[in-house]
PDB file of C-alpha atoms in Angstrom:
ATOM      1  CA  THR A 138      78.127 -26.757  -0.683  1.00 44.00           C
ATOM      2  CA  ARG A 139      79.379 -28.998  -3.501  1.00 55.00           C
ATOM      3  CA  GLY A 140      79.707 -32.311  -2.743  1.00 68.00           C
ATOM      4  CA  GLU A 141      77.270 -32.888   0.088  1.00 77.00           C
ATOM      5  CA  HIS A 142      74.852 -35.739  -0.020  1.00 79.00           C
ATOM      6  CA  PHE A 143      71.334 -36.339   0.358  1.00 81.00           C
ATOM      7  CA  VAL A 144      68.578 -39.098   0.303  1.00 82.00           C
ATOM      8  CA  LEU A 145      65.837 -38.218  -1.612  1.00 82.00           C
ATOM      9  CA  LEU A 146      62.248 -38.893   0.483  1.00 85.00           C
ATOM     10  CA  GLY A 147      59.753 -37.009  -1.832  1.00 83.00           C
ATOM     11  CA  LEU A 148      58.608 -33.711  -2.923  1.00 79.00           C
ATOM     12  CA  GLY A 149      58.267 -30.991  -0.506  1.00 73.00           C
ATOM     13  CA  GLY A 150      58.132 -27.246  -0.258  1.00 62.00           C
ATOM     14  CA  ASP A 151      55.063 -24.874  -0.291  1.00 61.00           C
ATOM     15  CA  LYS A 152      54.809 -25.035  -4.607  1.00 63.00           C
ATOM     16  CA  LYS A 153      55.804 -28.480  -4.529  1.00 69.00           C
ATOM     17  CA  ASP A 154      58.830 -27.145  -6.370  1.00 77.00           C
ATOM     18  CA  LYS A 155      61.706 -28.762  -3.887  1.00 84.00           C
ATOM     19  CA  TRP A 156      62.719 -32.392  -2.791  1.00 83.00           C
ATOM     20  CA  ARG A 157      62.215 -33.144   0.477  1.00 85.00           C
ATOM     21  CA  CYS A 158      65.411 -34.767   1.801  1.00 87.00           C
ATOM     22  CA  ALA A 159      67.668 -36.092   4.562  1.00 88.00           C
ATOM     23  CA  ARG A 160      71.388 -35.177   4.775  1.00 88.00           C
ATOM     24  CA  ALA A 161      73.289 -38.640   4.078  1.00 83.00           C
ATOM     25  CA  ASP A 162      75.519 -38.223   6.863  1.00 85.00           C
ATOM     26  CA  SER A 163      73.452 -36.699   9.712  1.00 90.00           C
ATOM     27  CA  GLY A 164      70.044 -37.693   8.687  1.00 88.00           C
ATOM     28  CA  HIS A 165      68.941 -33.904   9.259  1.00 92.00           C
ATOM     29  CA  PRO A 166      65.852 -33.018   7.249  1.00 90.00           C
ATOM     30  CA  ALA A 167      66.706 -30.624   4.274  1.00 87.00           C
ATOM     31  CA  GLN A 168      64.816 -29.080   1.027  1.00 85.00           C
ATOM     32  CA  LEU A 169      66.537 -28.880  -2.479  1.00 84.00           C
ATOM     33  CA  GLY A 170      65.533 -26.903  -5.094  1.00 83.00           C
ATOM     34  CA  PHE A 171      65.219 -29.322  -8.167  1.00 80.00           C
ATOM     35  CA  ASP A 172      68.274 -27.337  -9.981  1.00 78.00           C
ATOM     36  CA  ASP A 173      70.423 -27.898  -7.085  1.00 77.00           C
ATOM     37  CA  ALA A 174      70.325 -31.468  -7.210  1.00 71.00           C
ATOM     38  CA  VAL A 175      72.171 -33.581  -9.487  1.00 70.00           C
ATOM     39  CA  LYS A 176      70.989 -37.208 -10.595  1.00 70.00           C
ATOM     40  CA  LEU A 177      73.617 -40.031 -10.705  1.00 74.00           C
ATOM     41  CA  ASP A 178      73.241 -42.015 -13.578  1.00 78.00           C
ATOM     42  CA  LEU A 179      75.403 -45.314 -12.789  1.00 83.00           C
ATOM     43  CA  PRO A 180      74.941 -48.241 -14.745  1.00 88.00           C
ATOM     44  CA  PRO A 181      75.285 -51.651 -12.898  1.00 88.00           C
ATOM     45  CA  LYS A 182      78.933 -52.044 -14.056  1.00 89.00           C
ATOM     46  CA  ALA A 183      79.888 -48.487 -12.382  1.00 88.00           C
ATOM     47  CA  GLN A 184      78.649 -50.266  -9.109  1.00 92.00           C
ATOM     48  CA  THR A 185      80.077 -52.557  -6.519  1.00 94.00           C
ATOM     49  CA  LEU A 186      78.427 -53.991  -3.859  1.00 95.00           C
ATOM     50  CA  THR A 187      80.560 -55.416  -0.848  1.00 96.00           C
ATOM     51  CA  TYR A 188      79.821 -57.326   2.459  1.00 96.00           C
ATOM     52  CA  HIS A 189      82.589 -57.357   5.104  1.00 94.00           C
ATOM     53  CA  GLY A 190      85.030 -56.261   2.553  1.00 94.00           C
ATOM     54  CA  VAL A 191      84.231 -59.133  -0.061  1.00 96.00           C
ATOM     55  CA  VAL A 192      83.000 -57.834  -3.389  1.00 96.00           C
ATOM     56  CA  LEU A 193      79.358 -59.467  -3.883  1.00 96.00           C
ATOM     57  CA  GLN A 194      79.404 -61.562  -7.519  1.00 94.00           C
ATOM     58  CA  ASP A 195      76.282 -61.032  -9.465  1.00 90.00           C
ATOM     59  CA  ASP A 196      76.103 -64.545 -10.278  1.00 93.00           C
ATOM     60  CA  HIS A 197      76.199 -65.884  -6.588  1.00 95.00           C
ATOM     61  CA  PRO A 198      73.035 -65.256  -4.238  1.00 95.00           C
ATOM     62  CA  LEU A 199      73.319 -63.484  -1.064  1.00 93.00           C
ATOM     63  CA  SER A 200      73.071 -66.588   1.039  1.00 94.00           C
ATOM     64  CA  ALA A 201      76.492 -67.645  -0.685  1.00 96.00           C
ATOM     65  CA  TYR A 202      78.010 -64.678   1.242  1.00 96.00           C
ATOM     66  CA  LYS A 203      76.055 -65.512   4.305  1.00 95.00           C
ATOM     67  CA  VAL A 204      74.286 -62.422   4.199  1.00 95.00           C
ATOM     68  CA  MET A 205      71.399 -62.324   6.917  1.00 94.00           C
ATOM     69  CA  HIS A 206      68.622 -60.081   7.031  1.00 92.00           C
ATOM     70  CA  ASN A 207      69.247 -56.418   8.255  1.00 91.00           C
ATOM     71  CA  ASP A 208      72.867 -57.010   7.487  1.00 93.00           C
ATOM     72  CA  ALA A 209      74.784 -53.946   5.896  1.00 92.00           C
ATOM     73  CA  ILE A 210      75.569 -54.448   2.311  1.00 93.00           C
ATOM     74  CA  THR A 211      77.938 -51.390   1.006  1.00 92.00           C
ATOM     75  CA  LEU A 212      77.284 -49.770  -2.441  1.00 89.00           C
ATOM     76  CA  SER A 213      80.481 -47.929  -3.837  1.00 89.00           C
ATOM     77  CA  PHE A 214      80.874 -46.074  -6.836  1.00 85.00           C
ATOM     78  CA  ASP A 215      82.662 -43.039  -8.459  1.00 80.00           C
ATOM     79  CA  ASN A 216      80.789 -40.292  -8.358  1.00 73.00           C
ATOM     80  CA  PRO A 217      81.485 -37.817 -11.391  1.00 70.00           C
ATOM     81  CA  ALA A 218      80.144 -34.922  -9.477  1.00 65.00           C
ATOM     82  CA  LEU A 219      82.937 -34.672  -7.249  1.00 67.00           C
ATOM     83  CA  ARG A 220      85.505 -34.831  -9.754  1.00 65.00           C
ATOM     84  CA  ALA A 221      87.761 -31.714 -10.157  1.00 61.00           C
ATOM     85  CA  VAL A 222      86.918 -29.496 -12.618  1.00 61.00           C
ATOM     86  CA  ASP A 223      90.382 -30.215 -14.409  1.00 64.00           C
ATOM     87  CA  ASP A 224      90.256 -33.940 -14.340  1.00 59.00           C
ATOM     88  CA  PRO A 225      89.685 -35.190 -17.896  1.00 62.00           C
ATOM     89  CA  ARG A 226      87.503 -38.072 -16.516  1.00 57.00           C
ATOM     90  CA  ALA A 227      84.875 -35.352 -15.389  1.00 50.00           C
ATOM     91  CA  LYS A 228      83.736 -35.086 -19.203  1.00 50.00           C
ATOM     92  CA  LYS A 229      84.192 -38.540 -19.988  1.00 49.00           C
ATOM     93  CA  GLY A 230      82.638 -40.401 -17.063  1.00 44.00           C
ATOM     94  CA  GLY A 231      85.718 -43.148 -16.377  1.00 43.00           C
ATOM     95  CA  SER A 232      86.230 -44.368 -13.092  1.00 42.00           C
ATOM     96  CA  GLY A 233      88.045 -42.955 -10.103  1.00 42.00           C
ATOM     97  CA  GLY A 234      88.588 -43.019  -6.297  1.00 41.00           C
ATOM     98  CA  GLY A 235      85.196 -41.604  -5.289  1.00 43.00           C
ATOM     99  CA  LYS A 236      83.739 -42.497  -1.805  1.00 44.00           C
ATOM    100  CA  ALA A 237      80.901 -44.823  -1.489  1.00 44.00           C
ATOM    101  CA  LYS A 238      77.498 -43.376  -0.281  1.00 45.00           C
ATOM    102  CA  PRO A 239      74.057 -44.963   0.300  1.00 45.00           C
ATOM    103  CA  ALA A 240      71.734 -45.854  -2.486  1.00 45.00           C
ATOM    104  CA  GLY A 241      69.351 -43.176  -3.679  1.00 46.00           C
ATOM    105  CA  ALA A 242      71.761 -40.236  -2.438  1.00 45.00           C
ATOM    106  CA  ALA A 243      71.800 -37.283  -4.530  1.00 44.00           C
ATOM    107  CA  GLN A 244      74.559 -34.337  -4.838  1.00 43.00           C
ATOM    108  CA  LYS A 245      73.925 -30.687  -4.244  1.00 43.00           C
TER     109      LYS A 245
END
């Protein structure tokens, strides 16, 4: 299913030809063939970190935002794998309104 998100955990399967992973939304275990996943190559400029709705700037330490141990920080990015085929940005790698997913998430 296009657009399903997974968190990669390591190699799995009988012949080590699959990724062992968990579904990002539910945490349920799953396996993906190597050819079924798309690696997201996202440069830092294409990623945004937020904490309680405030964008975290690179030149400020986390303590400036009062981020505490085990607090959740949100990673947002445009996911080119979810763009419509007829969207011109799908080939250019431009930005759009992609939904945030956890770091390390992969697409199927």
